[in-house]
Amino acid sequence: MASNPGDRSKVLATLDQASRIGATVIRTWAFNDGGSNRPLQITPGVYSEDVFLGLDFVIAEAKKRGLYLILSLANNWGDFGGRRQYVQWAKDQGHNLGSDDDFFTDRHTQRFYMNHIKRVLTRVNNFTGVAYKDEPSIFAWELMNEPRVPSDLSGKTMQAWVALMSSYVKSVDGKHMVEIGLEGFYGDSAPQRKRFNPGGNYSAGTDFIGNNRISTVDFATIHSYPDQWVPGSTSEQQVEFMKKWMASHTEDAARDDYFRMVYDAIYASVKGGGPCAGGLFWQVMAPGMESWTDGYEVVLERSPSTTAVVSQECTRIGGITP
């Protein structure tokens, strides 16, 4: 809408409303791929300057109001192009792709997407004169809105794609945070938590715990559509699903706080000469040991925040003079 100067008053009204209610972070698309409805990326690497100016305008006006932006870089769904458009572009160039899921593994679609990342992140805003990658009002980059890989329920395809693309974003822009855009389905890295998924086992090829442990992912997100995910359910059942969905993911996010609380208690006892003389961490594993997981494991090189908590405790305990 902001790409049409005649509609910008509506954008301003929306931003004003967000500011008035006290919002601090908002989210919008940094994509519109192909098609005839004002695409940002017309064909691979070819962009509409008018549409880019619209995004420039949104960022500049959000900044004036003290609003921070999460900018999503692609869509899982067909709306505004999505990964389907990337696959079609590759097919149009004569490449043999079988399904939309090939977006995540095909080198041609990966190249298209990485080029888009670089083009957006290095864009210099015409209203502010600041490159997006240097813009302090951008809160984070989102790799994709609600990515799914139903053809690989093991989660390996998504894990590899997130690792590759989040690392690439960081190589272009080391200042901003990165999040994936997941809905929050649990996968094989936490099988005991799959019971919280819609239907008790649904994953769509994503893994909330495993995907978000990648070191170049800074924070996690979840989405919730109980009316779609629990079809035929009553309003009360949808509310109950939502409560459990939120509680389980909040518990995941609070894990480091829990560890820190336990370690603080152990440290206080050791330092004060109390009966608790130390604590062992259950359990540390290496990459590739997924078949041994029990839901309590930590792969330190994939969990930098937890690693920091454990390391701090080791240093504190080691510094106590007997």
C-alpha positions as a Python dict, from the first residue, in 0.01 Angstrom:
ca = {
    (1, 'M'): (0, 0, 0),
    (2, 'A'): (281, 243, 84),
    (3, 'S'): (414, 204, -270),
    (4, 'N'): (118, 411, -388),
    (5, 'P'): (164, 771, -266),
    (6, 'G'): (-215, 812, -270),
    (7, 'D'): (-253, 540, -8),
    (8, 'R'): (22, 649, 228),
    (9, 'S'): (-223, 831, 454),
    (10, 'K'): (-364, 488, 544),
    (11, 'V'): (-16, 367, 635),
    (12, 'L'): (36, 672, 854),
    (13, 'A'): (-301, 617, 1023),
    (14, 'T'): (-207, 256, 1097),
    (15, 'L'): (130, 353, 1243),
    (16, 'D'): (-34, 629, 1447),
    (17, 'Q'): (-281, 379, 1593),
    (18, 'A'): (0, 141, 1685),
    (19, 'S'): (190, 422, 1852),
    (20, 'R'): (-115, 545, 2046),
    (21, 'I'): (-184, 207, 2204),
    (22, 'G'): (178, 181, 2318),
    (23, 'A'): (305, -75, 2068),
    (24, 'T'): (682, -86, 2034),
    (25, 'V'): (746, -362, 1777),
    (26, 'I'): (551, -421, 1456),
    (27, 'R'): (601, -671, 1175),
    (28, 'T'): (561, -639, 800),
    (29, 'W'): (676, -794, 473),
    (30, 'A'): (1001, -712, 297),
    (31, 'F'): (887, -918, -1),
    (32, 'N'): (624, -944, -272),
    (33, 'D'): (755, -1185, -529),
    (34, 'G'): (627, -1199, -885),
    (35, 'G'): (270, -1163, -999),
    (36, 'S'): (88, -852, -1114),
    (37, 'N'): (-7, -693, -781),
    (38, 'R'): (275, -445, -727),
    (39, 'P'): (558, -698, -683),
    (40, 'L'): (873, -586, -507),
    (41, 'Q'): (1081, -853, -683),
    (42, 'I'): (944, -872, -1035),
    (43, 'T'): (1175, -1152, -1149),
    (44, 'P'): (1489, -1287, -979),
    (45, 'G'): (1709, -988, -902),
    (46, 'V'): (1481, -737, -1077),
    (47, 'Y'): (1303, -498, -840),
    (48, 'S'): (1041, -227, -855),
    (49, 'E'): (1187, 99, -728),
    (50, 'D'): (835, 230, -656),
    (51, 'V'): (761, -62, -425),
    (52, 'F'): (1100, -34, -257),
    (53, 'L'): (1022, 334, -196),
    (54, 'G'): (706, 220, -22),
    (55, 'L'): (908, 4, 216),
    (56, 'D'): (1150, 293, 266),
    (57, 'F'): (852, 507, 364),
    (58, 'V'): (719, 254, 616),
    (59, 'I'): (1059, 223, 786),
    (60, 'A'): (1111, 599, 798),
    (61, 'E'): (765, 669, 939),
    (62, 'A'): (787, 388, 1194),
    (63, 'K'): (1119, 533, 1306),
    (64, 'K'): (961, 876, 1362),
    (65, 'R'): (712, 714, 1599),
    (66, 'G'): (964, 510, 1793),
    (67, 'L'): (836, 184, 1646),
    (68, 'Y'): (1072, -106, 1575),
    (69, 'L'): (1019, -338, 1278),
    (70, 'I'): (1052, -710, 1223),
    (71, 'L'): (1091, -750, 847),
    (72, 'S'): (1003, -1086, 695),
    (73, 'L'): (1203, -1182, 388),
    (74, 'A'): (979, -1445, 224),
    (75, 'N'): (652, -1634, 258),
    (76, 'N'): (591, -2004, 294),
    (77, 'W'): (246, -1958, 143),
    (78, 'G'): (148, -1856, -208),
    (79, 'D'): (30, -1512, -101),
    (80, 'F'): (262, -1241, -232),
    (81, 'G'): (457, -1502, -427),
    (82, 'G'): (602, -1725, -159),
    (83, 'R'): (845, -2010, -206),
    (84, 'R'): (621, -2135, -486),
    (85, 'Q'): (723, -1834, -694),
    (86, 'Y'): (1092, -1904, -636),
    (87, 'V'): (1042, -2262, -754),
    (88, 'Q'): (852, -2142, -1059),
    (89, 'W'): (1130, -1899, -1144),
    (90, 'A'): (1379, -2186, -1135),
    (91, 'K'): (1152, -2395, -1358),
    (92, 'D'): (1119, -2104, -1600),
    (93, 'Q'): (1498, -2112, -1636),
    (94, 'G'): (1484, -2479, -1733),
    (95, 'H'): (1569, -2639, -1398),
    (96, 'N'): (1390, -2958, -1298),
    (97, 'L'): (1223, -2904, -962),
    (98, 'G'): (956, -3141, -837),
    (99, 'S'): (769, -2955, -564),
    (100, 'D'): (755, -2629, -373),
    (101, 'D'): (959, -2795, -98),
    (102, 'D'): (1255, -2793, -337),
    (103, 'F'): (1285, -2425, -248),
    (104, 'F'): (1480, -2525, 62),
    (105, 'T'): (1735, -2751, -108),
    (106, 'D'): (1773, -2646, -472),
    (107, 'R'): (2085, -2439, -534),
    (108, 'H'): (1904, -2212, -783),
    (109, 'T'): (1622, -2114, -548),
    (110, 'Q'): (1873, -2077, -267),
    (111, 'R'): (2072, -1838, -483),
    (112, 'F'): (1759, -1638, -572),
    (113, 'Y'): (1667, -1611, -206),
    (114, 'M'): (2016, -1519, -88),
    (115, 'N'): (2034, -1252, -356),
    (116, 'H'): (1705, -1115, -224),
    (117, 'I'): (1844, -1110, 129),
    (118, 'K'): (2147, -913, 17),
    (119, 'R'): (1942, -674, -195),
    (120, 'V'): (1705, -591, 92),
    (121, 'L'): (1966, -568, 367),
    (122, 'T'): (2196, -342, 166),
    (123, 'R'): (1915, -118, 42),
    (124, 'V'): (1974, 249, 129),
    (125, 'N'): (1653, 416, 244),
    (126, 'N'): (1567, 713, 24),
    (127, 'F'): (1398, 896, 312),
    (128, 'T'): (1662, 844, 582),
    (129, 'G'): (1980, 784, 383),
    (130, 'V'): (2054, 483, 604),
    (131, 'A'): (2112, 130, 473),
    (132, 'Y'): (1863, -121, 611),
    (133, 'K'): (2146, -322, 764),
    (134, 'D'): (2248, -13, 962),
    (135, 'E'): (1897, 104, 1052),
    (136, 'P'): (1845, 100, 1431),
    (137, 'S'): (1465, 99, 1399),
    (138, 'I'): (1479, -248, 1240),
    (139, 'F'): (1438, -489, 1530),
    (140, 'A'): (1508, -816, 1348),
    (141, 'W'): (1502, -1005, 1021),
    (142, 'E'): (1261, -1294, 979),
    (143, 'L'): (1376, -1566, 738),
    (144, 'M'): (1026, -1666, 628),
    (145, 'N'): (668, -1637, 738),
    (146, 'E'): (568, -1981, 873),
    (147, 'P'): (816, -2206, 689),
    (148, 'R'): (719, -2573, 650),
    (149, 'V'): (874, -2874, 475),
    (150, 'P'): (603, -3142, 478),
    (151, 'S'): (810, -3366, 247),
    (152, 'D'): (1077, -3412, 517),
    (153, 'L'): (920, -3463, 859),
    (154, 'S'): (1260, -3555, 1006),
    (155, 'G'): (1333, -3183, 1024),
    (156, 'K'): (1676, -3220, 866),
    (157, 'T'): (1593, -3013, 559),
    (158, 'M'): (1461, -2723, 765),
    (159, 'Q'): (1753, -2744, 1008),
    (160, 'A'): (2005, -2719, 725),
    (161, 'W'): (1819, -2435, 555),
    (162, 'V'): (1785, -2228, 873),
    (163, 'A'): (2154, -2278, 954),
    (164, 'L'): (2258, -2171, 604),
    (165, 'M'): (2029, -1872, 568),
    (166, 'S'): (2056, -1732, 919),
    (167, 'S'): (2434, -1749, 886),
    (168, 'Y'): (2414, -1571, 552),
    (169, 'V'): (2199, -1292, 696),
    (170, 'K'): (2457, -1245, 972),
    (171, 'S'): (2736, -1230, 714),
    (172, 'V'): (2564, -937, 543),
    (173, 'D'): (2432, -770, 857),
    (174, 'G'): (2605, -841, 1187),
    (175, 'K'): (2407, -579, 1377),
    (176, 'H'): (2051, -708, 1374),
    (177, 'M'): (1885, -1011, 1527),
    (178, 'V'): (1749, -1299, 1320),
    (179, 'E'): (1444, -1514, 1384),
    (180, 'I'): (1301, -1792, 1172),
    (181, 'G'): (927, -1718, 1157),
    (182, 'L'): (820, -2061, 1285),
    (183, 'E'): (471, -2147, 1400),
    (184, 'G'): (617, -2348, 1686),
    (185, 'F'): (566, -2717, 1604),
    (186, 'Y'): (785, -2951, 1807),
    (187, 'G'): (1003, -3206, 1630),
    (188, 'D'): (1241, -3493, 1696),
    (189, 'S'): (1477, -3293, 1918),
    (190, 'A'): (1203, -3286, 2184),
    (191, 'P'): (979, -3586, 2112),
    (192, 'Q'): (817, -3571, 2455),
    (193, 'R'): (677, -3227, 2366),
    (194, 'K'): (511, -3333, 2041),
    (195, 'R'): (196, -3394, 2243),
    (196, 'F'): (146, -3017, 2242),
    (197, 'N'): (135, -3007, 1860),
    (198, 'P'): (-202, -3001, 1684),
    (199, 'G'): (-324, -3358, 1671),
    (200, 'G'): (-53, -3465, 1913),
    (201, 'N'): (223, -3529, 1658),
    (202, 'Y'): (204, -3272, 1377),
    (203, 'S'): (534, -3109, 1282),
    (204, 'A'): (529, -3006, 912),
    (205, 'G'): (903, -3071, 896),
    (206, 'T'): (994, -2804, 1151),
    (207, 'D'): (1145, -2845, 1496),
    (208, 'F'): (1085, -2558, 1738),
    (209, 'I'): (1361, -2661, 1979),
    (210, 'G'): (1622, -2781, 1729),
    (211, 'N'): (1574, -2501, 1478),
    (212, 'N'): (1598, -2229, 1743),
    (213, 'R'): (1915, -2376, 1895),
    (214, 'I'): (2111, -2276, 1586),
    (215, 'S'): (2368, -2022, 1701),
    (216, 'T'): (2281, -1766, 1433),
    (217, 'V'): (1916, -1755, 1543),
    (218, 'D'): (1866, -1495, 1815),
    (219, 'F'): (1513, -1551, 1939),
    (220, 'A'): (1211, -1773, 1884),
    (221, 'T'): (857, -1696, 1771),
    (222, 'I'): (533, -1892, 1768),
    (223, 'H'): (203, -1848, 1585),
    (224, 'S'): (-133, -1994, 1678),
    (225, 'Y'): (-442, -2077, 1472),
    (226, 'P'): (-651, -2304, 1697),
    (227, 'D'): (-956, -2267, 1473),
    (228, 'Q'): (-756, -2412, 1181),
    (229, 'W'): (-533, -2653, 1370),
    (230, 'V'): (-812, -2811, 1576),
    (231, 'P'): (-1096, -2829, 1322),
    (232, 'G'): (-1441, -2905, 1456),
    (233, 'S'): (-1343, -2794, 1805),
    (234, 'T'): (-1554, -2572, 2026),
    (235, 'S'): (-1445, -2225, 2135),
    (236, 'E'): (-1368, -2368, 2479),
    (237, 'Q'): (-1147, -2640, 2328),
    (238, 'Q'): (-964, -2383, 2118),
    (239, 'V'): (-899, -2170, 2426),
    (240, 'E'): (-768, -2475, 2611),
    (241, 'F'): (-537, -2562, 2321),
    (242, 'M'): (-411, -2204, 2316),
    (243, 'K'): (-336, -2210, 2689),
    (244, 'K'): (-129, -2529, 2659),
    (245, 'W'): (42, -2406, 2341),
    (246, 'M'): (149, -2082, 2507),
    (247, 'A'): (249, -2245, 2835),
    (248, 'S'): (469, -2510, 2671),
    (249, 'H'): (661, -2257, 2461),
    (250, 'T'): (694, -2013, 2748),
    (251, 'E'): (843, -2296, 2952),
    (252, 'D'): (1093, -2362, 2673),
    (253, 'A'): (1200, -1999, 2667),
    (254, 'A'): (1240, -1989, 3047),
    (255, 'R'): (1477, -2286, 3056),
    (256, 'D'): (1794, -2079, 3102),
    (257, 'D'): (1629, -1876, 3379),
    (258, 'Y'): (1547, -2201, 3555),
    (259, 'F'): (1904, -2327, 3523),
    (260, 'R'): (2036, -1995, 3649),
    (261, 'M'): (1810, -2010, 3954),
    (262, 'V'): (1929, -2362, 4040),
    (263, 'Y'): (2294, -2269, 3992),
    (264, 'D'): (2255, -1959, 4209),
    (265, 'A'): (2126, -2179, 4491),
    (266, 'I'): (2414, -2426, 4449),
    (267, 'Y'): (2670, -2146, 4443),
    (268, 'A'): (2527, -1988, 4758),
    (269, 'S'): (2556, -2322, 4938),
    (270, 'V'): (2912, -2387, 4823),
    (271, 'K'): (3030, -2037, 4905),
    (272, 'G'): (2865, -2047, 5247),
    (273, 'G'): (2998, -2390, 5335),
    (274, 'G'): (2654, -2547, 5311),
    (275, 'P'): (2568, -2911, 5244),
    (276, 'C'): (2537, -2874, 4865),
    (277, 'A'): (2889, -2887, 4725),
    (278, 'G'): (2823, -2877, 4350),
    (279, 'G'): (2592, -2974, 4067),
    (280, 'L'): (2616, -3197, 3761),
    (281, 'F'): (2437, -3105, 3440),
    (282, 'W'): (2210, -3368, 3280),
    (283, 'Q'): (2291, -3407, 3003),
    (284, 'V'): (2545, -3271, 2758),
    (285, 'M'): (2547, -3420, 2408),
    (286, 'A'): (2732, -3368, 2084),
    (287, 'P'): (2577, -3303, 1742),
    (288, 'G'): (2470, -3629, 1579),
    (289, 'M'): (2343, -3787, 1902),
    (290, 'E'): (1977, -3707, 1833),
    (291, 'S'): (1870, -4070, 1873),
    (292, 'W'): (1987, -4056, 2237),
    (293, 'T'): (1789, -3751, 2339),
    (294, 'D'): (1545, -3760, 2628),
    (295, 'G'): (1425, -3401, 2635),
    (296, 'Y'): (1678, -3286, 2895),
    (297, 'E'): (1985, -3273, 2676),
    (298, 'V'): (2187, -2968, 2578),
    (299, 'V'): (2418, -2951, 2277),
    (300, 'L'): (2646, -2676, 2401),
    (301, 'E'): (2770, -2554, 2063),
    (302, 'R'): (2408, -2510, 1952),
    (303, 'S'): (2291, -2348, 2277),
    (304, 'P'): (2512, -2045, 2341),
    (305, 'S'): (2283, -1895, 2606),
    (306, 'T'): (2273, -2217, 2809),
    (307, 'T'): (2647, -2263, 2758),
    (308, 'A'): (2702, -1919, 2908),
    (309, 'V'): (2496, -2010, 3216),
    (310, 'V'): (2688, -2335, 3272),
    (311, 'S'): (3025, -2170, 3207),
    (312, 'Q'): (2951, -1892, 3453),
    (313, 'E'): (2867, -2147, 3723),
    (314, 'C'): (3186, -2343, 3658),
    (315, 'T'): (3389, -2023, 3685),
    (316, 'R'): (3216, -1912, 4004),
    (317, 'I'): (3252, -2250, 4175),
    (318, 'G'): (3613, -2280, 4059),
    (319, 'G'): (3693, -1942, 4208),
    (320, 'I'): (3590, -2037, 4561),
    (321, 'T'): (3888, -2098, 4787),
    (322, 'P'): (3846, -2416, 4998),
}
